[in-house]
Coordinates of C-alpha atoms and ligand atoms in Angstrom, one line a residue:
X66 CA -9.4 62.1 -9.4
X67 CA -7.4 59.3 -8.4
X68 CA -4.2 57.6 -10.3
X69 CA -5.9 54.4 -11.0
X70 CA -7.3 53.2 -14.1
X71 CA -10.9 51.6 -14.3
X72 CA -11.5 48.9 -16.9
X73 CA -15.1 47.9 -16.8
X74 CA -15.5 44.5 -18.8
X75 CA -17.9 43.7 -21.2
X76 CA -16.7 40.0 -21.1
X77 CA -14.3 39.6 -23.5
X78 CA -11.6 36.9 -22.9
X79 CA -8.4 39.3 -22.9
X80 CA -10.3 41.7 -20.2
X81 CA -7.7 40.9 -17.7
X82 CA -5.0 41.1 -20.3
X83 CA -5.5 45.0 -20.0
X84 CA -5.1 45.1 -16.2
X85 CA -2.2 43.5 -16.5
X86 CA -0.3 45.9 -19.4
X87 CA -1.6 48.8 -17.6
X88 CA 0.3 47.2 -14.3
X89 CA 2.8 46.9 -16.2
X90 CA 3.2 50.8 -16.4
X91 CA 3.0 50.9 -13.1
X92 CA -0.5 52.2 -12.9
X93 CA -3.3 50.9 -10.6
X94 CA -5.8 49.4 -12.5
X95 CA -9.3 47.4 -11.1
X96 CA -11.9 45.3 -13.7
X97 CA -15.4 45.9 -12.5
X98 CA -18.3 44.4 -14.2
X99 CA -19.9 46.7 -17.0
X100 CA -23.1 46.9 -14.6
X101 CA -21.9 49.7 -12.3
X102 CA -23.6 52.7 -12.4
X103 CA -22.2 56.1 -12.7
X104 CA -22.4 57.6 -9.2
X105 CA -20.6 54.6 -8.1
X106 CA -18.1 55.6 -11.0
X107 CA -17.7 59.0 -9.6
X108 CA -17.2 57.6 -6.0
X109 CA -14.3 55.5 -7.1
X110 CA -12.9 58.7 -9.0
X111 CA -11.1 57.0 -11.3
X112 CA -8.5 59.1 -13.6
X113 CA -9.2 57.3 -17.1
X114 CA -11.5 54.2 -17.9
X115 CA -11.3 51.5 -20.4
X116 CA -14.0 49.9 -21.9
X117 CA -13.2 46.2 -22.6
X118 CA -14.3 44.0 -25.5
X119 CA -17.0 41.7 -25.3
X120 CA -18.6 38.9 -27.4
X121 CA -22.1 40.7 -28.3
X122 CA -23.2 43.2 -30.7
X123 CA -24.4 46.4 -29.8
X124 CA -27.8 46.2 -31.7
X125 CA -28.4 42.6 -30.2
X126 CA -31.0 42.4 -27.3
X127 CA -29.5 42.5 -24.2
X128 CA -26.3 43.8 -25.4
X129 CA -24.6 44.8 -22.4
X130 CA -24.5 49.0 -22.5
X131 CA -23.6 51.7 -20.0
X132 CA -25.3 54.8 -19.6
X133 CA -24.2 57.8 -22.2
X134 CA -24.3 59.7 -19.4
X135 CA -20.5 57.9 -18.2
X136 CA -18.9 59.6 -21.9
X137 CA -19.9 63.1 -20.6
X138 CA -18.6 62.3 -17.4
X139 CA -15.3 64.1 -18.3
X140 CA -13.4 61.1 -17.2
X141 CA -11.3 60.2 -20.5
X142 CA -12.3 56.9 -21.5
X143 CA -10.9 54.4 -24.3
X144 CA -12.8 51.7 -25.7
X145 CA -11.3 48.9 -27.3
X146 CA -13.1 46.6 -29.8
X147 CA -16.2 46.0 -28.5
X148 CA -15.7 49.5 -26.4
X149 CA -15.0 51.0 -29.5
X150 CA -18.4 50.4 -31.1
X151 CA -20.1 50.5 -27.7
X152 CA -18.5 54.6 -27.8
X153 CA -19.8 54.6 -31.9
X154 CA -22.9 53.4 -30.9
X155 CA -23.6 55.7 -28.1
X156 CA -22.3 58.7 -29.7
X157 CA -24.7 58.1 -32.7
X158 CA -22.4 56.5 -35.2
X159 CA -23.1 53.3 -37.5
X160 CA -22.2 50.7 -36.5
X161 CA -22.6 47.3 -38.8
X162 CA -21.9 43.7 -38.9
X163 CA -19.5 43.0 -41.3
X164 CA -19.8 39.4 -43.7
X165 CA -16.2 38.2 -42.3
X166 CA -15.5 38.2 -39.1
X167 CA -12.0 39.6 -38.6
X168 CA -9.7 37.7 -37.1
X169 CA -6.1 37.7 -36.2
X170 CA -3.2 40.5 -37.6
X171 CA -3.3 43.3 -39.3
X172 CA -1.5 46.4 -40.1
X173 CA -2.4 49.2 -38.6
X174 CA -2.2 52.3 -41.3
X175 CA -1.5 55.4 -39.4
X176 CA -3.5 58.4 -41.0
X177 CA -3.6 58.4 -44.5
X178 CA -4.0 62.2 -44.7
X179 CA -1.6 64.1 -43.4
X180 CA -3.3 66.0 -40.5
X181 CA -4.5 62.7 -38.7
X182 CA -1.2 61.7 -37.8
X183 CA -0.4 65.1 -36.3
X184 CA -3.6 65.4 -34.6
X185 CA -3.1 61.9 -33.3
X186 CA -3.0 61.4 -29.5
X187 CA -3.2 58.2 -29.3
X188 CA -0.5 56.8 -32.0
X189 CA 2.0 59.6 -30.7
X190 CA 5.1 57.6 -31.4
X191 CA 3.2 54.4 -32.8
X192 CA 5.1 53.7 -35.9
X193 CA 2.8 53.2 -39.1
X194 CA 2.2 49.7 -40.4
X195 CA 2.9 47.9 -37.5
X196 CA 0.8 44.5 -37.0
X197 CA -2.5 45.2 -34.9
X198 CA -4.4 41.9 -33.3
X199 CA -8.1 41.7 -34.6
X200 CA -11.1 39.9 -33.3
X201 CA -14.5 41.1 -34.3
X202 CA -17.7 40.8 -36.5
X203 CA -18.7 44.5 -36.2
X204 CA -17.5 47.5 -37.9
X205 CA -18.3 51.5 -37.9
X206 CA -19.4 52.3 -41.0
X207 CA -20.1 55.4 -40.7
X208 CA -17.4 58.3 -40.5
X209 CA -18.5 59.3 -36.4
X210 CA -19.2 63.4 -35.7
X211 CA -17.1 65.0 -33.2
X212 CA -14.4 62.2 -33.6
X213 CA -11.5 62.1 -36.0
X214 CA -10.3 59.0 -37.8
X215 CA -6.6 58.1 -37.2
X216 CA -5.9 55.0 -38.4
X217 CA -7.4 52.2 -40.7
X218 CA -6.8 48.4 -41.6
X219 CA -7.6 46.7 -44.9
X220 CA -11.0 45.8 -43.4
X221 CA -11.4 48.5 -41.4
X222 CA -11.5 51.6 -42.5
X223 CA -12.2 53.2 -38.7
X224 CA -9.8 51.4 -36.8
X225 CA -9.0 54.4 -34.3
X226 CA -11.1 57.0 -33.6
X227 CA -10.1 59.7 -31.3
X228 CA -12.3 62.9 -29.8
X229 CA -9.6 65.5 -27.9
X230 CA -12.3 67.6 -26.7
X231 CA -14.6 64.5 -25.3
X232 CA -11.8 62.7 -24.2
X233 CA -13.0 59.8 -25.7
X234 CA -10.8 57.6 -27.6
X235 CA -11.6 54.0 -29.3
X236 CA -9.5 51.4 -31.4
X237 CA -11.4 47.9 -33.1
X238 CA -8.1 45.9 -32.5
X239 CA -6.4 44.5 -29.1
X240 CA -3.7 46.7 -27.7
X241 CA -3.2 44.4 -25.0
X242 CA -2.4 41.1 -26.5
X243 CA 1.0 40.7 -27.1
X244 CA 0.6 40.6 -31.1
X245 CA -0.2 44.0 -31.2
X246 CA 3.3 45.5 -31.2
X247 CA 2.8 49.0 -30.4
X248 CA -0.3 48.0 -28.1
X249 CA 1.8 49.3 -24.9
X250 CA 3.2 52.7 -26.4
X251 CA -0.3 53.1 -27.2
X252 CA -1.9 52.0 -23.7
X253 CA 1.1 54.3 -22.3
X254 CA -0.5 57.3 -24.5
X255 CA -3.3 57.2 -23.2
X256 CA -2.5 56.3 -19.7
X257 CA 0.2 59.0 -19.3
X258 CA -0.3 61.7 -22.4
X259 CA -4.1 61.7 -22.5
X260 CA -5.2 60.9 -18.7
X261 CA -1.8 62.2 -17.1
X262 CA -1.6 59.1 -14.5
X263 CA 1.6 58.9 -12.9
X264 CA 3.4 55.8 -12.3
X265 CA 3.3 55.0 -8.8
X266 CA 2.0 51.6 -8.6
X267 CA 4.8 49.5 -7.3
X268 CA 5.6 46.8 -5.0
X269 CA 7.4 48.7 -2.7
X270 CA 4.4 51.2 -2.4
X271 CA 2.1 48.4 -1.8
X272 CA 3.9 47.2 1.1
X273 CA 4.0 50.4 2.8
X274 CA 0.3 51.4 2.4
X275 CA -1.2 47.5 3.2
X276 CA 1.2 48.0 6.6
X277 CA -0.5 51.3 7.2
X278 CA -3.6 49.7 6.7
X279 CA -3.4 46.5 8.5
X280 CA -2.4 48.2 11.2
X281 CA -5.1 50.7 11.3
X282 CA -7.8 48.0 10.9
X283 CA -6.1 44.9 13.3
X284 CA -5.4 47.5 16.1
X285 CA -4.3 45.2 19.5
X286 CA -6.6 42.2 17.9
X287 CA -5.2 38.7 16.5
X288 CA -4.9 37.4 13.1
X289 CA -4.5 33.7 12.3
X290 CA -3.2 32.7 8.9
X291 CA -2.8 29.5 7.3
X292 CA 0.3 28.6 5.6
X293 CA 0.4 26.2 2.9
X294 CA 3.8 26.1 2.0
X295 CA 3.1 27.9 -1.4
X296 CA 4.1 30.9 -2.3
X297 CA 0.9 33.1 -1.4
X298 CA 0.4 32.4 2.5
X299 CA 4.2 32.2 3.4
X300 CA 4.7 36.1 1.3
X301 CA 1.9 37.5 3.6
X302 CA 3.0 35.6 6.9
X303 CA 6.5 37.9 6.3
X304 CA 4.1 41.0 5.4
X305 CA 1.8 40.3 8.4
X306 CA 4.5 40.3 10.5
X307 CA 6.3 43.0 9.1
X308 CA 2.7 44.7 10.5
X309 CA 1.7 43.0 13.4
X310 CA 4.3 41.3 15.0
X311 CA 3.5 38.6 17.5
X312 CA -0.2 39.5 16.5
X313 CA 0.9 37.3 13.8
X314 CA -0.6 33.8 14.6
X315 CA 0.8 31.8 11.6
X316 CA -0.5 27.8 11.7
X317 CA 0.8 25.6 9.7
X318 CA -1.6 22.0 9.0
X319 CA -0.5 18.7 8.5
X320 CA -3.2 17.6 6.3
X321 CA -1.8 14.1 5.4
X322 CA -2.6 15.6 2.1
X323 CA 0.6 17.0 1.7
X324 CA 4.0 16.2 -0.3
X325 CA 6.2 13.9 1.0
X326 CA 8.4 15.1 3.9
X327 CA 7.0 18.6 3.2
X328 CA 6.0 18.9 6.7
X329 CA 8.6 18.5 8.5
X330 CA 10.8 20.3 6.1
X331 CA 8.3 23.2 5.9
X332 CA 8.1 23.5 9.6
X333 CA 11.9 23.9 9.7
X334 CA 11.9 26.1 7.2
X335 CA 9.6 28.8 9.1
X336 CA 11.2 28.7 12.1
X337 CA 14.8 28.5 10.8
X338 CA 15.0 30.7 7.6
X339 CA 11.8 33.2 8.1
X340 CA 11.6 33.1 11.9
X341 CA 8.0 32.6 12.0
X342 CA 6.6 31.0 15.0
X343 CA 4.4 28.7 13.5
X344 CA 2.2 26.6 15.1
X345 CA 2.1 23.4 13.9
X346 CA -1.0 20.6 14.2
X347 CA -0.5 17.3 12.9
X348 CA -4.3 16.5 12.3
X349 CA -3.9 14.2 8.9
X350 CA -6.4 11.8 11.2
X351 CA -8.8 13.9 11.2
X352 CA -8.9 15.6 7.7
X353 CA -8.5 11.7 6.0
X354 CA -11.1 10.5 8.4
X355 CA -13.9 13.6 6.7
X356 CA -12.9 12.8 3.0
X357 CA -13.1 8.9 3.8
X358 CA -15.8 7.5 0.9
X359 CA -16.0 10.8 -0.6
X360 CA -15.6 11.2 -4.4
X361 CA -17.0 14.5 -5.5
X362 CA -14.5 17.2 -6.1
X363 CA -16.6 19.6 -4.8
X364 CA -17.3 18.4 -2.1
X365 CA -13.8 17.1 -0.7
X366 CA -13.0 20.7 -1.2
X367 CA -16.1 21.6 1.2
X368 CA -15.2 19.4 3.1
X369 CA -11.7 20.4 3.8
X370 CA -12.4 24.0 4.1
X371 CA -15.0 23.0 6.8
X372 CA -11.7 20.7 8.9
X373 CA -9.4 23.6 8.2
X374 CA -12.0 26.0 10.2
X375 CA -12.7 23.4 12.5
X376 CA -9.0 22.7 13.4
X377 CA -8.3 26.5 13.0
X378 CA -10.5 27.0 15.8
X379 CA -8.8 24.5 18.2
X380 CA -6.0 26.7 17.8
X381 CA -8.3 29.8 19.5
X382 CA -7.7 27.5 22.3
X383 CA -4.6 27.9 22.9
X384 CA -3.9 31.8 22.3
X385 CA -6.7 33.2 23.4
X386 CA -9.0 35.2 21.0
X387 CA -8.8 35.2 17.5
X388 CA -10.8 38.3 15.3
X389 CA -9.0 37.8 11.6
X390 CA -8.1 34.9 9.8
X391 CA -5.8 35.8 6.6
X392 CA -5.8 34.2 3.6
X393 CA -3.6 34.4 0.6
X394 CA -6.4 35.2 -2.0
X395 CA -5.6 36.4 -5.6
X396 CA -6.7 38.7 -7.7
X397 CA -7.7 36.0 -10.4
X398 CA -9.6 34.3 -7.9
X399 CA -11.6 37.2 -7.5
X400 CA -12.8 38.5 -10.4
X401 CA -13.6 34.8 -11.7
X402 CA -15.9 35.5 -9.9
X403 CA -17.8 38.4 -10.7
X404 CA -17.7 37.7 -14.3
X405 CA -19.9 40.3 -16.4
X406 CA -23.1 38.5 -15.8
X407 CA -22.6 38.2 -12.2
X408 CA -21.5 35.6 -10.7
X409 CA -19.8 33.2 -12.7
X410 CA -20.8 29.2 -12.5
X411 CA -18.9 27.7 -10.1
X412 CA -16.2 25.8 -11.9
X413 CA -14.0 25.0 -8.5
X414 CA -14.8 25.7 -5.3
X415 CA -11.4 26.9 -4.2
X416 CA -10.1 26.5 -1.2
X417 CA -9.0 30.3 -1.1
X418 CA -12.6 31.9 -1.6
X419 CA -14.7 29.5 -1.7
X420 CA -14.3 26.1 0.0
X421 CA -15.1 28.0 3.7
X422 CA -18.3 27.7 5.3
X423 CA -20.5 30.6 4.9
X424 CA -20.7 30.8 8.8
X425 CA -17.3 32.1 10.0
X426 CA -16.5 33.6 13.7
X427 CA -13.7 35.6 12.1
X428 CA -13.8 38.3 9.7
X429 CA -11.7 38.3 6.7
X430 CA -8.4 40.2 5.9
X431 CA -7.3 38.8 2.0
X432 CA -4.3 41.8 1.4
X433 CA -3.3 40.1 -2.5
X434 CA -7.2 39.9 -3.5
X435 CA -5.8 43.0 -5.9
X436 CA -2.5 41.4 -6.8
X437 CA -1.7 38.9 -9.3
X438 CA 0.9 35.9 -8.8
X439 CA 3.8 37.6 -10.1
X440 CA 3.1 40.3 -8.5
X441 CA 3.1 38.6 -4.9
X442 CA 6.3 37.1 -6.1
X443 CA 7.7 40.6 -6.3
X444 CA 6.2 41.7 -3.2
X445 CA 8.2 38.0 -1.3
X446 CA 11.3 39.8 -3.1
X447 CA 11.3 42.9 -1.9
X448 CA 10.3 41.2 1.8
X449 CA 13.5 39.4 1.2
X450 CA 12.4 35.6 0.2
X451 CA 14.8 33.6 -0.9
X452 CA 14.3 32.9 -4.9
X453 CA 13.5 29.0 -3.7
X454 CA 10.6 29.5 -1.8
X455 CA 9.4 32.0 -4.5
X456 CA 9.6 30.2 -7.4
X457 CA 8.0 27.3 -5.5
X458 CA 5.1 25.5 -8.2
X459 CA 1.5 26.5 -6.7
X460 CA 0.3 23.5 -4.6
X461 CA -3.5 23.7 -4.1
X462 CA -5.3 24.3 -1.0
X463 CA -7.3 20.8 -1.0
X464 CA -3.4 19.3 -1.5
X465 CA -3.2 15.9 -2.7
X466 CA -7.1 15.1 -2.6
X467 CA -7.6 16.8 -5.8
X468 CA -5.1 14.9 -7.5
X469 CA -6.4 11.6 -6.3
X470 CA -9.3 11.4 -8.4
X471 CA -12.2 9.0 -6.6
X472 CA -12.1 8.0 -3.2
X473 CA -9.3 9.3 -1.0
X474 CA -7.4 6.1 1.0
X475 CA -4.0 6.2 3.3
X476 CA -2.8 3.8 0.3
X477 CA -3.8 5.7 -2.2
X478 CA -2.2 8.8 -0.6
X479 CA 1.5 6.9 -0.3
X480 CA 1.4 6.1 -3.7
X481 CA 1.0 9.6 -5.0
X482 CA 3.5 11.2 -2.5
X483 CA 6.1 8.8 -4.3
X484 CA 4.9 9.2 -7.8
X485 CA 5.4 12.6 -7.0
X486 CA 8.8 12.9 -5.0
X487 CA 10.4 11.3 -8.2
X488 CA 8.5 13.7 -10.7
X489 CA 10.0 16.3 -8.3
X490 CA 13.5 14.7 -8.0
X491 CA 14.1 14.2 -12.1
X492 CA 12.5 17.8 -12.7
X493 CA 15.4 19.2 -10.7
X494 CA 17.8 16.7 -12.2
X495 CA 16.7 17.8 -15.7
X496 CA 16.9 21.5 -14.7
X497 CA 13.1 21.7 -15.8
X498 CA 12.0 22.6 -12.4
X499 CA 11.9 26.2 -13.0
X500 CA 11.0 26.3 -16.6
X501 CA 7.4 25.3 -15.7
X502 CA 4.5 26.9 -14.1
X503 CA 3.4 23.7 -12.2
X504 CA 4.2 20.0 -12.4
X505 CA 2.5 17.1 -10.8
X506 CA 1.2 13.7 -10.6
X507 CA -2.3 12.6 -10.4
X508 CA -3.0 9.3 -9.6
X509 CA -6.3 7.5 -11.7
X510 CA -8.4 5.0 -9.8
X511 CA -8.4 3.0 -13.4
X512 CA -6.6 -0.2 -13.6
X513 CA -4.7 -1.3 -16.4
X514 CA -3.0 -4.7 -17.1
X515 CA 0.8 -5.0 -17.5
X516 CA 3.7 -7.0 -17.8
X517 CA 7.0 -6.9 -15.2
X518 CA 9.2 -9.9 -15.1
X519 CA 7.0 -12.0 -17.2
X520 CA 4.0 -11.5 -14.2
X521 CA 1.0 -10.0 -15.2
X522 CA 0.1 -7.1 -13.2
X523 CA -3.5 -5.1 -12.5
X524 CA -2.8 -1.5 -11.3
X525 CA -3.0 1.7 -11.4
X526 CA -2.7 4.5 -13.7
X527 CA -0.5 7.9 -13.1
X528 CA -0.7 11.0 -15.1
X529 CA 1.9 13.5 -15.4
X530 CA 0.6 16.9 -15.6
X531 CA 2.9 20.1 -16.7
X532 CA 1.8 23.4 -17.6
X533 CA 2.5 26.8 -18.3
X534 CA 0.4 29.7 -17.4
X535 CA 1.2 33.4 -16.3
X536 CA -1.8 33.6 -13.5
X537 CA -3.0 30.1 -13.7
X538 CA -6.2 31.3 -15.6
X539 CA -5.1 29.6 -18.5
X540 CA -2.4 27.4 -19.3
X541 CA -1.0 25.8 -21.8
X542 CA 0.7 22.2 -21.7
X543 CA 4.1 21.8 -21.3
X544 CA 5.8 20.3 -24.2
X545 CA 8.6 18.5 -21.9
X546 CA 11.7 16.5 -23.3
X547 CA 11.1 12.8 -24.5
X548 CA 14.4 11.8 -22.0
X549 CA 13.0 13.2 -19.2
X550 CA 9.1 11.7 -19.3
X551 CA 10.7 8.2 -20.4
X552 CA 13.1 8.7 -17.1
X553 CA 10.3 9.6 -15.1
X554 CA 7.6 6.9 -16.1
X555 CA 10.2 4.4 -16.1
X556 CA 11.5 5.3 -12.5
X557 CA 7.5 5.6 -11.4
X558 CA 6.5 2.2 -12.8
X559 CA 9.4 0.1 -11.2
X560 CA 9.6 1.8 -7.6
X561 CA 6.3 2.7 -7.3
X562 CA 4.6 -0.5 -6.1
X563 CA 0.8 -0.4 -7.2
X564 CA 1.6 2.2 -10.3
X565 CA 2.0 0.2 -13.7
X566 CA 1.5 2.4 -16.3
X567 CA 2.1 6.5 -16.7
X568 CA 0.2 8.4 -19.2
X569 CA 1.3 12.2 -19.6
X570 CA -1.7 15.1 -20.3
X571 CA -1.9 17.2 -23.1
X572 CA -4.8 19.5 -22.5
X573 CA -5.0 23.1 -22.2
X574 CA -7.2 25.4 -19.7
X575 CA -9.4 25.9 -21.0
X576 CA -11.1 23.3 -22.1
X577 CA -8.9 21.5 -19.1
X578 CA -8.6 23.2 -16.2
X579 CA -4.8 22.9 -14.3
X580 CA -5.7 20.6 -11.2
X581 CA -8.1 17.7 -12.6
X582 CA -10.8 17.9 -9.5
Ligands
LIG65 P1 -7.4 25.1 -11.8 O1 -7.4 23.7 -11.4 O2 -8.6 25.8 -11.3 O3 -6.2 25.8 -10.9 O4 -7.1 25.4 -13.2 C1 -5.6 27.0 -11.1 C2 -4.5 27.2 -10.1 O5 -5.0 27.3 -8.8 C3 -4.5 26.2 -8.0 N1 -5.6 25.7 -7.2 C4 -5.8 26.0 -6.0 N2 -5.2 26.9 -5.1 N3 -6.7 26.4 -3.4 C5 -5.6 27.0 -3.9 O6 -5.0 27.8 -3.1 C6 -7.4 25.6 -4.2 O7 -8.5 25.1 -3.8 C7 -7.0 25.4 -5.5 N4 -7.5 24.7 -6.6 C8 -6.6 24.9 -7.6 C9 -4.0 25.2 -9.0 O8 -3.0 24.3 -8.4 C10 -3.5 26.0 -10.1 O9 -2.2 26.6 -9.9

């Protein structure tokens, strides 16, 4: 068996939640869709599995089940909400829809009778009452065979139900959100008492064994990566080369799409402080001539992922043949897209997975598609990145063409790069620059009439967009300091020529998403 955990998700919104708790103890832990089947379970060999939660009912048509056969697999398994019933159900329990959905805290009541505390596995340690987060419409009603009852709730009389001798273990509330208090010394119960994992899963391990298997796969061939200037490709240029040496072909792309300056500074900023010798192509021509009367978000970001192969390829050119291009892939971007009913809709094409043409000469290597953001930000650590470049704010493949919403102009472009270098400036000057996930401008083709020096004026509009987010899944807006947005719209208005009113955004993802195309 190996030391990894497999969480196989049933759809519910926190599924990701768990892989990252379960991280947190230094365990490796993949989210597959609930649809795998069990030979492929016992080809991945996994040392325990969780079963997520999930908006359906087990009695509904098409609920989504897995075979019974996975419980007798020997593997031990713990469900949570959903998961739990899913265990109930398939173990021949009751399991019912109760008249109130249950939602929000509770407290957990540790075994009433004596002997369930003691023959507890899972709530080892968990001390009793503690608050438990709740989200569901079905209960077990009826008290399950093999299993014994550890814990209840005011609503829920079977809130944990635990089977030593199945290894099969199930709780109705959410360990992983953070409301659950004991949710961690529980997932660490059953991660380390129950499965016996160890905790190996660390940065420093990763780097060793993706050397070990770059290596092994590249052999004498090339890999060309992009670099964006974000955090992501600029991590796995140092890890790259760290494994390839002058393999390594790193190009960086002046899209004309970028900050203000950022080229130039970026380019010095390889070379000088990483020592990467980047190849730099000014081809802002080109990639503003393609998006030139295009509107569509989706497809300036075809579009651009199209140039960036195109001008990728010019660079095959020059140092002879290419077999890999690299990309700086996350985990999030992955498994949005293999959401429990397959593929998920397309809400962005991003530039990262999707935005490429299907039609590629060069095979793929994406080393972070397993990693989440913070956890690439550990891995530039431990490479030695200096905090600045790591706690750089995301910056979007597609650049400044998703935050120019309509057609794309050179003018259009200028105005933004200002907007933006003062956004920039005052969230330094207001020490807010690393308090936030991401901040930005996006410039509206909407005109709105003002007023400056008793002239009346017909121009654009700016948004302000701040968020916080831990992997950029979901975000919440940032609630930023009256002083600052009144500097910021103030300086943006009067120096920005063709920018007479700011407007700041107060959605969420979701419904919003982060970038607005
Ligand atoms: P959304 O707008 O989808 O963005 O909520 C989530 C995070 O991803 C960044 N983003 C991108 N990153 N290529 C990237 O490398 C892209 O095409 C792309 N689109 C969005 C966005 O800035 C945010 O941090």
């Amino acid at each position: 068996m190996k030391n990894r955990v497999l969480i196989l998700d049933f759809g519910s919104q926190y599924t990701k939640l768990i892989a990252r708790r379960i991280r947190e103890l230094k365990v490796y832990t993949e989210i597959i869709p609930f649809r795998i089947n069990i030979d492929q379970i016992r080809t991945l060999s996994p040392g325990a599995i969780i079963l997520s939660g999930g908006p359906s009912s087990v009695y509904k048509k098409n609920a989504p089940k897995i075979s019974r056969d996975i419980l007798n697999l020997g593997i031990p398994i713990l469900g949570i909400c959903y998961g739990l019933q899913l265990i109930a159900f398939l173990s021949g329990m009751v399991v019912d829809s109760t008249k109130n959905r249950e939602y929000g805290l509770a407290t957990l009541e540790i075994g009433k009778k004596e002997n369930r505390r003691l023959r507890s596995q899972l709530l080892k340690k968990v001390k009793n009452n503690s608050k438990v987060w709740m989200s569901h419409g079905d209960i077990i009603s009826q008290f399950p065979r093999d299993f014994i009852v550890t814990a209840r709730t005011e609503n829920s009389e079977i809130a944990v139900i635990e089977s030593e001798k199945r290894k099969l273990y199930g709780v109705q509330f959410h360990p992983e959100v953070i409301h659950t208090t004991e949710g961690t010394k529980l997932l660490s119960n059953f991660v380390f008492n129950i499965a016996g994992l160890k905790p190996d899963w660390d940065m420093e391990n990763f780097i060793k064994s993706t050397i070990i298997n770059i290596k092994n796969k590249v052999g004498k061939e090339k890999i060309i990566l992009g670099l964006s200037g974000g955090v992501d490709s600029t991590v796995l240029a140092l890890l790259l080369k760290k494994a390839i040496g002058k393999q390594l072909i790193p190009v960086f792309i002046d899209t004309g799409l970028l900050r203000k300056n950022e080229y130039k500074e970026l380019m010095s900023g390889f070379k000088n402080k990483l020592d990467l010798n980047v190849i730099g192509i000014e081809a802002a021509d080109i990639f503003i001539a393609k998006l030139a009367n295009i509107s569509s978000p989706e497809k300036k970001r075809k579009v651009i992922g199209k140039t960036f192969i195109d001008v990728f390829q010019s660079v095959e050119e020059r140092v002879g043949k290419v077999k890999y291009l690299a990309q700086g892939t996350l985990y999030p971007d992955v498994i949005e897209s293999v959401s429990v009913n397959g593929p998920s809709v397309t809400i962005k094409s991003h530039h990262n997975v999707g935005g490429l043409p299907k039609k590629m000469n060069w095979k793929l290597i994406e080393p972070f598609k397993e990693l989440f953001k913070d956890e690439v930000r550990k891995v530039g650590k431990e490479l030695g990145l200096e905090d600045e470049l790591i706690n750089r704010h995301p910056f979007p493949g597609p650049g400044l063409a998703v935050r120019i919403i309509g057609r794309i102009t050179r003018e259009k472009i200028e105005k933004l790069q200002q907007a933006d270098l003062i956004l920039h400036e005052e969230l330094l000057h207001f020490n807010i620059y690393n308090q936030v996930w991401q901040a930005f401008i996006v410039l509206l083709s909407v005109k709105s009439v003002g007023v400056m020096g008793d002239i009346r004026t017909y121009e654009n509009v700016a948004v302000i967009r701040m968020v916080n987010s831990i992997d950029g899944m979901t975000a919440d807006w940032y609630p930023a300091p009256y002083d600052f947005l009144k500097k910021v719209s103030s300086r943006i208005v009067n120096e920005v020529k063709g920018i007479n009113r700011v407007t700041y955004d107060l959605t969420s993802k979701p419904p919003g998403t982060i970038e607005w195309e």
